[in-house]
CSV table of C-alpha atoms in Angstrom, one decimal:
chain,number,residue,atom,x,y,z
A,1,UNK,CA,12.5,-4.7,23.5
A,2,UNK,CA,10.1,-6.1,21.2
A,3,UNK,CA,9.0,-6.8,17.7
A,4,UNK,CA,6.8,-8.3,15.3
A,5,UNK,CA,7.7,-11.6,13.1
A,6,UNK,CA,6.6,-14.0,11.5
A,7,UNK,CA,7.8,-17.2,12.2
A,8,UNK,CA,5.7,-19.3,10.3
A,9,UNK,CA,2.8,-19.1,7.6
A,10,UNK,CA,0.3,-17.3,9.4
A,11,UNK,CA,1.7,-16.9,12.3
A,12,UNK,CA,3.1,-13.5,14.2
A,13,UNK,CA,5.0,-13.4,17.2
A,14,UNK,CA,6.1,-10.5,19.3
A,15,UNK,CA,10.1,-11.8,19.8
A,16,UNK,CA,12.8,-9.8,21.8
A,17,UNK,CA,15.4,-8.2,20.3
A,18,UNK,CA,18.3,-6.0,21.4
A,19,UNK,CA,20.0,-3.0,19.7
A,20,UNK,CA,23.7,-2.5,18.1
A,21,UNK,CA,25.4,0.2,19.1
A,22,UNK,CA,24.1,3.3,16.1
A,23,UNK,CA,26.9,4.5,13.6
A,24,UNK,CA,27.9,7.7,13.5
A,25,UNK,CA,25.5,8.3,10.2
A,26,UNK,CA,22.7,7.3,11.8
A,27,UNK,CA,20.1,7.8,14.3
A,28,UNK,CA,17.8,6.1,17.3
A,29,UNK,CA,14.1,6.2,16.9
A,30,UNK,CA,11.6,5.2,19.6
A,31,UNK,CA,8.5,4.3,17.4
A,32,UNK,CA,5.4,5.8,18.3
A,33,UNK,CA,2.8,4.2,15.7
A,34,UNK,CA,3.4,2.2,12.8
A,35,UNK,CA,1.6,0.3,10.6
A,36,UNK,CA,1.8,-2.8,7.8
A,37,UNK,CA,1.5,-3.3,4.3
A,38,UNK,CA,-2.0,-5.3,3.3
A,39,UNK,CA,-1.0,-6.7,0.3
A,40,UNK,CA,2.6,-8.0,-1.0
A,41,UNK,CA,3.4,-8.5,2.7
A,42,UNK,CA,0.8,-10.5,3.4
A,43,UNK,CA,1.3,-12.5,0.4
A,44,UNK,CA,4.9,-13.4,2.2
A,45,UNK,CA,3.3,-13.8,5.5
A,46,UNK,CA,0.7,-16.5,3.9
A,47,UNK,CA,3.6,-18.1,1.7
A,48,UNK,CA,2.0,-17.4,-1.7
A,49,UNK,CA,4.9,-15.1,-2.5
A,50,UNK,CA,6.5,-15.9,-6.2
A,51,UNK,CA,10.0,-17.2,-5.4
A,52,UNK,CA,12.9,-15.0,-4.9
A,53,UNK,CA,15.8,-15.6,-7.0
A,54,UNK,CA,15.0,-19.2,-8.0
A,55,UNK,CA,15.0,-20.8,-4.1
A,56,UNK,CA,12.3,-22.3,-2.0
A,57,UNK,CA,13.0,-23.5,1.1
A,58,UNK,CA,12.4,-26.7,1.6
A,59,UNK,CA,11.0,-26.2,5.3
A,60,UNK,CA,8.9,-22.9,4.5
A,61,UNK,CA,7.7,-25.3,1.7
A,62,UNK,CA,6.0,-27.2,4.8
A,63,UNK,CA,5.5,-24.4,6.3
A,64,UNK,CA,3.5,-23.3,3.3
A,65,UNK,CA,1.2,-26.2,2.8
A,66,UNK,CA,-0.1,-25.7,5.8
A,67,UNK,CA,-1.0,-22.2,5.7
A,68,UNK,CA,-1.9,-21.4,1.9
A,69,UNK,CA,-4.0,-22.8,-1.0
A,70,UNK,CA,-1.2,-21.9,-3.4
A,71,UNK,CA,2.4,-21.8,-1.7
A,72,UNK,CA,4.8,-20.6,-3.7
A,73,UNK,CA,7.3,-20.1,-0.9
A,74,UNK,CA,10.1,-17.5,0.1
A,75,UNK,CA,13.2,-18.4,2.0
A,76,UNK,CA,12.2,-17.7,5.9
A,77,UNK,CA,13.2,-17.7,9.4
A,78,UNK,CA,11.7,-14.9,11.5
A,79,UNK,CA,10.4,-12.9,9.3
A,80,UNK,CA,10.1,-9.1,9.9
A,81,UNK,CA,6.2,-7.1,9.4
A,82,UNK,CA,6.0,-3.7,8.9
A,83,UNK,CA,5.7,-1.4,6.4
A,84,UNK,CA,6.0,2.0,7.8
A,85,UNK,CA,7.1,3.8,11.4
A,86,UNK,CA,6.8,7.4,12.6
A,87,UNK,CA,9.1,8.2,16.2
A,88,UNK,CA,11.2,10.2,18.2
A,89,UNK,CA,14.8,10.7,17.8
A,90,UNK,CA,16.6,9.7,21.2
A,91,UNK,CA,19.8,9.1,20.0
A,92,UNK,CA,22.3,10.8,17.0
A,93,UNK,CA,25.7,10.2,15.6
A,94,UNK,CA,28.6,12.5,15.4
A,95,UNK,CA,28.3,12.8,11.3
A,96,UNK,CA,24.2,14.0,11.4
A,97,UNK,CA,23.7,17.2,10.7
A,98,UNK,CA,20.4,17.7,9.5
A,99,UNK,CA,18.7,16.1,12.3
A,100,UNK,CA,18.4,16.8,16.0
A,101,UNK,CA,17.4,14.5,19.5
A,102,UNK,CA,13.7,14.9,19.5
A,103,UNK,CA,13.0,15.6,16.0
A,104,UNK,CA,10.1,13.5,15.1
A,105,UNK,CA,10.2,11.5,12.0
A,106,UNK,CA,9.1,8.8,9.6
A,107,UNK,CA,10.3,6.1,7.7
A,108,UNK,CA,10.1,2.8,5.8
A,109,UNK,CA,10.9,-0.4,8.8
A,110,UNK,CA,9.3,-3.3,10.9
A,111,UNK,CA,6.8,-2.8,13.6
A,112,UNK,CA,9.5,-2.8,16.4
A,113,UNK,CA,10.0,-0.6,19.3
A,114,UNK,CA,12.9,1.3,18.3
A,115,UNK,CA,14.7,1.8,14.6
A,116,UNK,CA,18.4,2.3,13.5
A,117,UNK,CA,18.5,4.8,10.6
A,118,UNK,CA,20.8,6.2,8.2
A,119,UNK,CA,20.2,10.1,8.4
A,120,UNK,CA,23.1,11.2,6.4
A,121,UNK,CA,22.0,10.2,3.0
A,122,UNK,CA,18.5,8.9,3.3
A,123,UNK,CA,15.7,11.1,1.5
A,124,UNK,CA,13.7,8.6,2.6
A,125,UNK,CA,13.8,9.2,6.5
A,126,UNK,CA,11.6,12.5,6.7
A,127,UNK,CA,11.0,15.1,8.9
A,128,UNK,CA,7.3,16.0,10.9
A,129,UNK,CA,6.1,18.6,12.9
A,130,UNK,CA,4.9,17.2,16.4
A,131,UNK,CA,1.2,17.6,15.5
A,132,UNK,CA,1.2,16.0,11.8
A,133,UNK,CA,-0.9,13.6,11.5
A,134,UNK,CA,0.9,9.8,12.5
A,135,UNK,CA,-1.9,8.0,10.7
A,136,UNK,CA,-1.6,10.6,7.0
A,137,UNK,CA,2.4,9.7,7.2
A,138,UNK,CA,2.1,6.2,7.2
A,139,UNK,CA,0.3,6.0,4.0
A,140,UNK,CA,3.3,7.6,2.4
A,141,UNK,CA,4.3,4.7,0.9
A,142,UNK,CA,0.9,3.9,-0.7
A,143,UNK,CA,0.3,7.4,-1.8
A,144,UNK,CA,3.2,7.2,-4.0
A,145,UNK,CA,1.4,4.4,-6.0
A,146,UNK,CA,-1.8,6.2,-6.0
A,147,UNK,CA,-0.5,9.5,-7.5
A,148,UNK,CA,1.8,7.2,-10.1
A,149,UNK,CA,-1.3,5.7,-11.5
A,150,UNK,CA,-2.9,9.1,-11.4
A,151,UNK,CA,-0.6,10.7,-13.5
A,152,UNK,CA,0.4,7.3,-15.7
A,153,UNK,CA,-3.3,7.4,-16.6
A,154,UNK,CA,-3.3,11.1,-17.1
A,155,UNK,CA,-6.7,11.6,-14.8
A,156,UNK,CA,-7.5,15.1,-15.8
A,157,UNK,CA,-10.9,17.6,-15.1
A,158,UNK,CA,-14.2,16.1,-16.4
A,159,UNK,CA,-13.1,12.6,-16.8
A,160,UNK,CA,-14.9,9.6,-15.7
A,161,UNK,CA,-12.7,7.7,-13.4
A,162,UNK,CA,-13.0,4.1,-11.7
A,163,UNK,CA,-11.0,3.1,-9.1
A,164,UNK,CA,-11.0,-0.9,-8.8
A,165,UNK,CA,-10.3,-2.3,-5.4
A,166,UNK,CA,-10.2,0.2,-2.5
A,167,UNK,CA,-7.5,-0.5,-0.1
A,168,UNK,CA,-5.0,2.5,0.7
A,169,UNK,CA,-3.8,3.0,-3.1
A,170,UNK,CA,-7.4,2.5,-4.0
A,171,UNK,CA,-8.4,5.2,-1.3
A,172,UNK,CA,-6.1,7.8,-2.1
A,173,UNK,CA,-6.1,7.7,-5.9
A,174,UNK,CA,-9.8,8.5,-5.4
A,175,UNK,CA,-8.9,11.2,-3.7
A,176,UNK,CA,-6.9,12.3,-6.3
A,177,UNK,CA,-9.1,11.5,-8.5
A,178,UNK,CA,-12.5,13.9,-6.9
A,179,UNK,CA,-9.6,16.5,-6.5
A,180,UNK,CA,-8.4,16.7,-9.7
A,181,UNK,CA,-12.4,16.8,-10.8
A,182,UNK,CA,-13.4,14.0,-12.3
A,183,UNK,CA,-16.8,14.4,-13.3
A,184,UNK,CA,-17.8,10.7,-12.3
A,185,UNK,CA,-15.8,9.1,-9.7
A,186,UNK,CA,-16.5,5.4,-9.3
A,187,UNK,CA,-15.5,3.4,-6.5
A,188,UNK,CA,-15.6,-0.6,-6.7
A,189,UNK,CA,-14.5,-3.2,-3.6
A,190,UNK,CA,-16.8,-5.7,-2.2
A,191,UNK,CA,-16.0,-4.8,1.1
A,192,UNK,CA,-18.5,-2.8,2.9
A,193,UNK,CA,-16.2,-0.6,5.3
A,194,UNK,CA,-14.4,0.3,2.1
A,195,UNK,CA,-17.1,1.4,0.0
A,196,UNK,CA,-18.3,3.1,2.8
A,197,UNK,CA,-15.4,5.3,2.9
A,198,UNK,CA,-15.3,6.1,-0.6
A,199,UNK,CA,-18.3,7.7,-0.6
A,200,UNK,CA,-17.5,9.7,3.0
A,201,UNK,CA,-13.9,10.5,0.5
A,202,UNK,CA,-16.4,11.6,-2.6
A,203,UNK,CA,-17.0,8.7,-4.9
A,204,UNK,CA,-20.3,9.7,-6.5
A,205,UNK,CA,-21.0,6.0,-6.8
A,206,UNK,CA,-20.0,2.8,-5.5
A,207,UNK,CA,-20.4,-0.8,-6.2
A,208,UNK,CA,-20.0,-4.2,-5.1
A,209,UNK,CA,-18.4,-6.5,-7.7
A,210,UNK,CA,-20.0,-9.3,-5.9
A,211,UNK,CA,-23.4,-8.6,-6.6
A,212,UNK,CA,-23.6,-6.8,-10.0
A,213,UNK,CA,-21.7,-6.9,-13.4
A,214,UNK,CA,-19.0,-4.4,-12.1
A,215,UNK,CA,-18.4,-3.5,-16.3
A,216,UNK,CA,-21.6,-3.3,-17.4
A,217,UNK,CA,-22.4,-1.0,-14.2
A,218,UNK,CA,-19.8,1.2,-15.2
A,219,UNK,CA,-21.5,1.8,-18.6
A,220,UNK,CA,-24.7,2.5,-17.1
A,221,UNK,CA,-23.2,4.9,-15.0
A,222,UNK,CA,-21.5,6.7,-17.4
A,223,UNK,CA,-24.2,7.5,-20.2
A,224,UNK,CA,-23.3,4.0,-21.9
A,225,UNK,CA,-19.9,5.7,-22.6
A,226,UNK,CA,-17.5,3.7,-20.1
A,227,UNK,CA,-15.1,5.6,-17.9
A,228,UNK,CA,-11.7,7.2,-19.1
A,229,UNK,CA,-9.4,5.8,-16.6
A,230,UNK,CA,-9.6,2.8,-14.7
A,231,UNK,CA,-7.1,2.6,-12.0
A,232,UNK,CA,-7.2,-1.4,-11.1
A,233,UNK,CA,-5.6,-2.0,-7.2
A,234,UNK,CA,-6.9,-5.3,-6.6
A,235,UNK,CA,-4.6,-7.5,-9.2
A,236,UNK,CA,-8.1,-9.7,-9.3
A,237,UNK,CA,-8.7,-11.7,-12.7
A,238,UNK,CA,-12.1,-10.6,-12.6
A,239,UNK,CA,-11.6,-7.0,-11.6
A,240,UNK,CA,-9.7,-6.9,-14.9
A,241,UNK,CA,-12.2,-8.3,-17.2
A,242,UNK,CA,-14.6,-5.9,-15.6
A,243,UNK,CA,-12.2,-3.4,-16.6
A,244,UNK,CA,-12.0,-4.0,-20.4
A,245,UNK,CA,-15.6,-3.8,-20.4
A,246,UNK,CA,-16.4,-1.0,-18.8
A,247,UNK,CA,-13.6,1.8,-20.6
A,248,UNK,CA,-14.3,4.0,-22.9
A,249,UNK,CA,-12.9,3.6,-26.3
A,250,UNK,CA,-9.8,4.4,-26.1
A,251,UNK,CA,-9.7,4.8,-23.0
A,252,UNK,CA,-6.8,3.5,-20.0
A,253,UNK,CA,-6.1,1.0,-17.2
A,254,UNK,CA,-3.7,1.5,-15.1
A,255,UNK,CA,-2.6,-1.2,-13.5
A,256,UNK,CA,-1.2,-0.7,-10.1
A,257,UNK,CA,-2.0,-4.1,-8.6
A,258,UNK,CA,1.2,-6.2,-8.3
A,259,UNK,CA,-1.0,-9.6,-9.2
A,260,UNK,CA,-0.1,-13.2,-9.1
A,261,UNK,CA,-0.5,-15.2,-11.9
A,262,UNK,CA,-3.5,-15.4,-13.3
A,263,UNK,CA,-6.2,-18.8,-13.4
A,264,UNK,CA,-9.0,-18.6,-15.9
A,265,UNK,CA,-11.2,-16.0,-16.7
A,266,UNK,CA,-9.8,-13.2,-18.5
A,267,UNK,CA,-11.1,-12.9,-22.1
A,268,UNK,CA,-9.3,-10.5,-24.2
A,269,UNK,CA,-11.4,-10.7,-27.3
A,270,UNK,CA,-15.0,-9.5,-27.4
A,271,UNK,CA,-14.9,-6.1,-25.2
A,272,UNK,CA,-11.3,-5.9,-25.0
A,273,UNK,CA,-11.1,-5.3,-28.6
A,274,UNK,CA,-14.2,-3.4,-29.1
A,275,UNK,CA,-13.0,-0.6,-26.4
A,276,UNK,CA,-9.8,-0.4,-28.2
A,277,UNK,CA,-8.1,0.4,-24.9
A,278,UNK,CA,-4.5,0.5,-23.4
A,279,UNK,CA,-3.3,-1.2,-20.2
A,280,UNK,CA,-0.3,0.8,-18.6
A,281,UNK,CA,1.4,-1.0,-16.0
A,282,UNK,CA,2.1,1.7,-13.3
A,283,UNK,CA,4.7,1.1,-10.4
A,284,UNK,CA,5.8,4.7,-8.6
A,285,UNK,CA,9.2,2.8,-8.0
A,286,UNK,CA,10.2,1.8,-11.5
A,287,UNK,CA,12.8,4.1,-13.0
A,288,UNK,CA,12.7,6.0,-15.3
A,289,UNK,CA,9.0,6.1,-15.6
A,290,UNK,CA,6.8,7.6,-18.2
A,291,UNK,CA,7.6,11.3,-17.3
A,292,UNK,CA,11.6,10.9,-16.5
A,293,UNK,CA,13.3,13.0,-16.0
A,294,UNK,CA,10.8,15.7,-14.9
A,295,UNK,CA,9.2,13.5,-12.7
A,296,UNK,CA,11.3,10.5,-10.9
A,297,UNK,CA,10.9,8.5,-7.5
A,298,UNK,CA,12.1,11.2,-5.9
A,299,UNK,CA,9.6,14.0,-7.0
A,300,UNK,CA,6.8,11.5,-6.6
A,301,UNK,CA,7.9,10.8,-3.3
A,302,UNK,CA,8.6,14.6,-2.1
A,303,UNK,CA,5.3,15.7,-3.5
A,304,UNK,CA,2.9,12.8,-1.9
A,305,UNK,CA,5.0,14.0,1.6
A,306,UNK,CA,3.8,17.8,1.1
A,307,UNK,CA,0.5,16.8,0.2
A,308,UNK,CA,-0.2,14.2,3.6
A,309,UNK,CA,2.0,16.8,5.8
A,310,UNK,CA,-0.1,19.8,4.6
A,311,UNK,CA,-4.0,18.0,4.4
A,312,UNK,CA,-4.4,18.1,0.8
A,313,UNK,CA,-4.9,14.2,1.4
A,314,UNK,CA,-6.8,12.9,4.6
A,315,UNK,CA,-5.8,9.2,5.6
A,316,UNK,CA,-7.4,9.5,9.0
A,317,UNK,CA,-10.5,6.7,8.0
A,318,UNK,CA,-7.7,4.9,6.1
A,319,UNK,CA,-5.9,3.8,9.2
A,320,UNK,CA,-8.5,1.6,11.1
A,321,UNK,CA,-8.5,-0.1,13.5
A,322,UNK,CA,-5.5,0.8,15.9
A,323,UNK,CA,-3.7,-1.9,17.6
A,324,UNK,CA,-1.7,-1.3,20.8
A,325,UNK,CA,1.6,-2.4,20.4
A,326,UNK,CA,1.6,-5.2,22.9
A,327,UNK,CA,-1.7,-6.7,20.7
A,328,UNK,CA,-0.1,-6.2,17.1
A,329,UNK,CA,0.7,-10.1,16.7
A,330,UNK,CA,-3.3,-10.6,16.8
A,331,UNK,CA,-4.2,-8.3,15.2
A,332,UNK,CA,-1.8,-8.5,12.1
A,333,UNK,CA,-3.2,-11.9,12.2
A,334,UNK,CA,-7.0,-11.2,13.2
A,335,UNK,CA,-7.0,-7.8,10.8
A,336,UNK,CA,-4.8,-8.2,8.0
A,337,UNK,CA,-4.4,-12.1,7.1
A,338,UNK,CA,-8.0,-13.9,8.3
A,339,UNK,CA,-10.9,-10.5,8.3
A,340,UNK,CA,-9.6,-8.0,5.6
A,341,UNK,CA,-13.0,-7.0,5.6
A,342,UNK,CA,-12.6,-5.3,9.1
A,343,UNK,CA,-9.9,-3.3,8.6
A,344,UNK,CA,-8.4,-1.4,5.5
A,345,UNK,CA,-4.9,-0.5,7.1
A,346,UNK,CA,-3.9,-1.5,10.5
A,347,UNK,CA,-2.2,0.6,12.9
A,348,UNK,CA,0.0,0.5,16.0
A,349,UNK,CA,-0.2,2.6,18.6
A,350,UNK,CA,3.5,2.7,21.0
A,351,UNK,CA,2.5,5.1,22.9
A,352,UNK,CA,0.8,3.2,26.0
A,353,UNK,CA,4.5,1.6,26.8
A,354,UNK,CA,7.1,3.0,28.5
């Protein structure tokens, strides 16, 4: 059996692997699809990740130079991709009760051809029918961002909205966002694909911060008032200037992006002041967030399930392209690290092997 590493900067690998025997907590998957993360893993499969708990490796240091403008490091050896899996049980141990051989089911793990899972105590390993939607479940995880930032900014009918950088958190908070009823729904990226989606999703505009004043835009579009919420994705320096100057007095960011430090650029005087507005750093995974205890991981979680498993949100455009399993080293590589532009969230498609 296979799976996907990374055994250097920039470099993915399919490498062998062979099962333990499972616990009797847990069960067997055989994968069907799965797909990546597109941003903090990439920033650890390019070697710009911050370091982790004051080490750097001295030979991922190397490993590093080569591969990224800014290296930063993290300690590395083969290093597992994958964000997110949905499978077949095949194999259960004597203490799972809630969970039978060929239930299907998704969770958080590596692109790999089978996972070992806790199913005793795990809220996290959940339950699907056999015709849910493979490509909706695997945006689980970024769904939970999008509907924190949502309801951290408190996005409510009528309001002019801006979502900033439209990968899958991007994508489905502007779904959440024409739901709810925003009156103006605005979505920014300079990638084409992208902003192409947005408007199939129901941005009623969309914009290319390459080629205009993204701020200035925004108060044009909004009847020189600036939008209400801002939901920023893209943990860009410049994305956030054009923030400040496109809100409303008063109005709120919230900042989803998990950004690296910051070079030059970001002015806080002039329209940062004049709006008067408030940056609120969102993270679904922080506890306890603004709303504890009525509203914790768990709640977020549970809800963003129901509304993927039951079609209130459609991810279907979201996962593009698909990969066959036996081609997911290229294109992790071709998709996700050197053409972002091609491809919003990969996926991986199992089901050609035996």
């Amino acid at each position: 059996m296979k799976k996907l590493v990374a055994t250097a900067p920039r470099v993915a690998e399919l490498k062998d692997y062979e099962d333990r025997e499972i616990k009797s907590n847990e069960v067997k998957v055989k994968v069907e699809f799965a797909a990546p993360k597109h941003g903090t893993e990439l920033a650890d499969f390019r070697g710009t990740t911050p370091f982790i708990d004051g080490k750097f490796d001295e030979e991922w240091r190397v490993f590093a130079q080569r591969g990224a403008d800014e290296p930063r490091g993290i300690e590395f050896g083969d290093l597992p991709l994958g964000n997110m899996f949905v499978g077949i049980i095949v194999e259960k141990g004597s203490d799972v009760t809630e969970y039978e051989i060929g239930d299907r089911v998704c969770s958080y793990g590596p692109i790999k051809e089978t996972q070992i899972v806790n199913a005793v105590d795990n809220y996290k390993l959940r339950k699907m029918s056999k015709t849910a939607s493979a490509k909706n479940a695997v945006c689980y995880d970024p769904a939970q961002f999008a509907l924190s930032g949502i309801r951290d900014a408190d996005v409510r009918p009528g309001d002019r909205v801006v979502v900033i950088g439209l990968g899958a958190i991007g994508l489905i908070a502007l779904q959440f966002a024409v739901k709810i009823g925003a009156t103006t729904v605005i979505g920014i990226d300079p990638i084409e694909k992208r902003r192409t989606i947005a408007t199939k999703t129901g941005a009623h505009y969309v914009l290319d911060s390459t080629a205009c004043d993204a701020g200035l835009e925004i108060k044009r579009l909004t009847d020189k008032k600036g939008a209400d919420v801002i939901i920023e994705t893209s943990g860009n320096v410049h994305a956030l200037q054009s923030a400040l100057k496109g809100l409303a007095y008063n109005g709120t960011i919230a900042y989803v992006a998990f950004a690296k430090p910051f070079p030059e650029g970001l002015w806080l005087g002039q329209e940062a002041h004049f709006n008067y507005g408030k940056i609120i750093f969102s993270r679904a995974c922080s506890e306890p967030n603004p709303e504890y205890p009525r509203w914790d991981r768990h709640r977020i979680e549970d809800v963003c399930w129901e509304l993927l498993m039951n079609g209130y949100l459609n991810c279907e455009d979201i996962i593009e392209p698909v990969v066959p399993f036996e081609k997911c080293a290229e294109g992790f590589c071709e998709y996700v690290d050197r053409h972002p532009e091609e491809s919003i969230k990969m996926g991986v498609d199992f089901t050609g092997r035996e």
